[in-house]
């Protein structure tokens, strides 16, 4: 008898919950314009790829116009993958004869779990990483954060962990396809673009056995000359952006997507001399860039795709901010196979 009120309340609330679920499903339903997008999710897409996952950390002083850059020794991997319906799986292998530069860039141990889910109406990025063993990188200008920079010194004691989630809604999903460029199970036949909007949350930490500011920097006042050995940040932001695919000569394409986010972060700096930690709130600015280019048709895909996520967090010190970023650079060759009957 005691359960009766609970059962009655549940029964009364059930229609409202069903209606809410139906509205969500209607929001995610897609009717692709077949003159723009050719759907191959009912086929088995097989791929061979080479990839480079990476992460990076910078501390910058706006007043002194000085920056310290830390990079892990990033690995190049070769792998195989498959896509069917909404499932996309990849298996990558670290081959020793490709990654034999420990003498130059130091030894980095890592676990990098990046998942990029390209649904028709949503794109979801998940990041879960652990990197141990960094080097201080020379201040050299590069187009991509995925490229290696010359080392200045080594910090095998530095490690980071991070966890993040980035979600965006695709407004023009009927004519624009992320899947064509990044999952290879659709074919974008005509040029089209879409506005994007969403939100993101990211938490990360970077720690060392001693102060993160290099002793060799010799720049008085940089980050307040505070000898902090660990930094912890959690940030959240709302974002908006635009994505566009340009189709050339029917089969060649270039896809570019840029989004920017703004919000707040909370940062804590822990010191190596025993003093109390410094904490504070500050502005958070994020941006995500996706680029892809190559050849796509009803059967084959050959292309290069790149995803880069940057968080810029104001530190609880005058004129100071920290930059943490991560991403993936990949080259893929894919073939779509028609199945005699559905797998499920």
mmCIF file with all atom_site columns, C-alpha atoms in Angstrom, residues 33 35-37 172 174-177 180 187-194 242-256:
data_model
loop_
_atom_site.group_PDB
_atom_site.id
_atom_site.type_symbol
_atom_site.label_atom_id
_atom_site.label_alt_id
_atom_site.label_comp_id
_atom_site.label_asym_id
_atom_site.label_entity_id
_atom_site.label_seq_id
_atom_site.pdbx_PDB_ins_code
_atom_site.Cartn_x
_atom_site.Cartn_y
_atom_site.Cartn_z
_atom_site.occupancy
_atom_site.B_iso_or_equiv
_atom_site.pdbx_formal_charge
_atom_site.auth_seq_id
_atom_site.auth_comp_id
_atom_site.auth_asym_id
_atom_site.auth_atom_id
_atom_site.pdbx_PDB_model_num
ATOM 1  C CA . UNK A 1 33  ? 18.194 16.346 -49.181 1.00 0.00 ? 33  UNK A CA 1
ATOM 2  C CA . UNK A 1 35  ? 20.544 16.091 -54.097 1.00 0.00 ? 35  UNK A CA 1
ATOM 3  C CA . UNK A 1 36  ? 23.142 17.286 -51.529 1.00 0.00 ? 36  UNK A CA 1
ATOM 4  C CA . UNK A 1 37  ? 23.900 14.237 -49.356 1.00 0.00 ? 37  UNK A CA 1
ATOM 5  C CA . UNK A 1 172 ? 21.307 22.749 -41.720 1.00 0.00 ? 172 UNK A CA 1
ATOM 6  C CA . UNK A 1 174 ? 19.529 18.341 -44.387 1.00 0.00 ? 174 UNK A CA 1
ATOM 7  C CA . UNK A 1 175 ? 22.200 19.674 -46.757 1.00 0.00 ? 175 UNK A CA 1
ATOM 8  C CA . UNK A 1 176 ? 25.437 19.745 -44.743 1.00 0.00 ? 176 UNK A CA 1
ATOM 9  C CA . UNK A 1 177 ? 27.213 16.572 -43.597 1.00 0.00 ? 177 UNK A CA 1
ATOM 10 C CA . UNK A 1 180 ? 31.056 12.808 -45.219 1.00 0.00 ? 180 UNK A CA 1
ATOM 11 C CA . UNK A 1 187 ? 28.959 11.601 -49.651 1.00 0.00 ? 187 UNK A CA 1
ATOM 12 C CA . UNK A 1 188 ? 28.472 15.368 -49.937 1.00 0.00 ? 188 UNK A CA 1
ATOM 13 C CA . UNK A 1 189 ? 27.575 15.974 -53.597 1.00 0.00 ? 189 UNK A CA 1
ATOM 14 C CA . UNK A 1 190 ? 27.033 19.751 -53.531 1.00 0.00 ? 190 UNK A CA 1
ATOM 15 C CA . UNK A 1 191 ? 28.517 22.639 -51.580 1.00 0.00 ? 191 UNK A CA 1
ATOM 16 C CA . UNK A 1 192 ? 26.621 23.547 -48.396 1.00 0.00 ? 192 UNK A CA 1
ATOM 17 C CA . UNK A 1 193 ? 27.158 24.952 -44.916 1.00 0.00 ? 193 UNK A CA 1
ATOM 18 C CA . UNK A 1 194 ? 25.494 25.243 -41.531 1.00 0.00 ? 194 UNK A CA 1
ATOM 19 C CA . UNK A 1 242 ? 29.846 27.899 -38.818 1.00 0.00 ? 242 UNK A CA 1
ATOM 20 C CA . UNK A 1 243 ? 30.865 24.949 -41.015 1.00 0.00 ? 243 UNK A CA 1
ATOM 21 C CA . UNK A 1 244 ? 31.032 24.727 -44.803 1.00 0.00 ? 244 UNK A CA 1
ATOM 22 C CA . UNK A 1 245 ? 31.945 22.116 -47.395 1.00 0.00 ? 245 UNK A CA 1
ATOM 23 C CA . UNK A 1 246 ? 33.076 23.245 -50.841 1.00 0.00 ? 246 UNK A CA 1
ATOM 24 C CA . UNK A 1 247 ? 32.665 20.558 -53.507 1.00 0.00 ? 247 UNK A CA 1
ATOM 25 C CA . UNK A 1 248 ? 34.879 20.850 -56.594 1.00 0.00 ? 248 UNK A CA 1
ATOM 26 C CA . UNK A 1 249 ? 34.540 18.848 -59.817 1.00 0.00 ? 249 UNK A CA 1
ATOM 27 C CA . UNK A 1 250 ? 31.873 16.651 -58.166 1.00 0.00 ? 250 UNK A CA 1
ATOM 28 C CA . UNK A 1 251 ? 34.286 14.471 -56.140 1.00 0.00 ? 251 UNK A CA 1
ATOM 29 C CA . UNK A 1 252 ? 36.854 16.756 -54.509 1.00 0.00 ? 252 UNK A CA 1
ATOM 30 C CA . UNK A 1 253 ? 35.992 18.644 -51.347 1.00 0.00 ? 253 UNK A CA 1
ATOM 31 C CA . UNK A 1 254 ? 37.300 21.056 -48.713 1.00 0.00 ? 254 UNK A CA 1
ATOM 32 C CA . UNK A 1 255 ? 35.539 21.284 -45.330 1.00 0.00 ? 255 UNK A CA 1
ATOM 33 C CA . UNK A 1 256 ? 36.214 24.032 -42.785 1.00 0.00 ? 256 UNK A CA 1
#
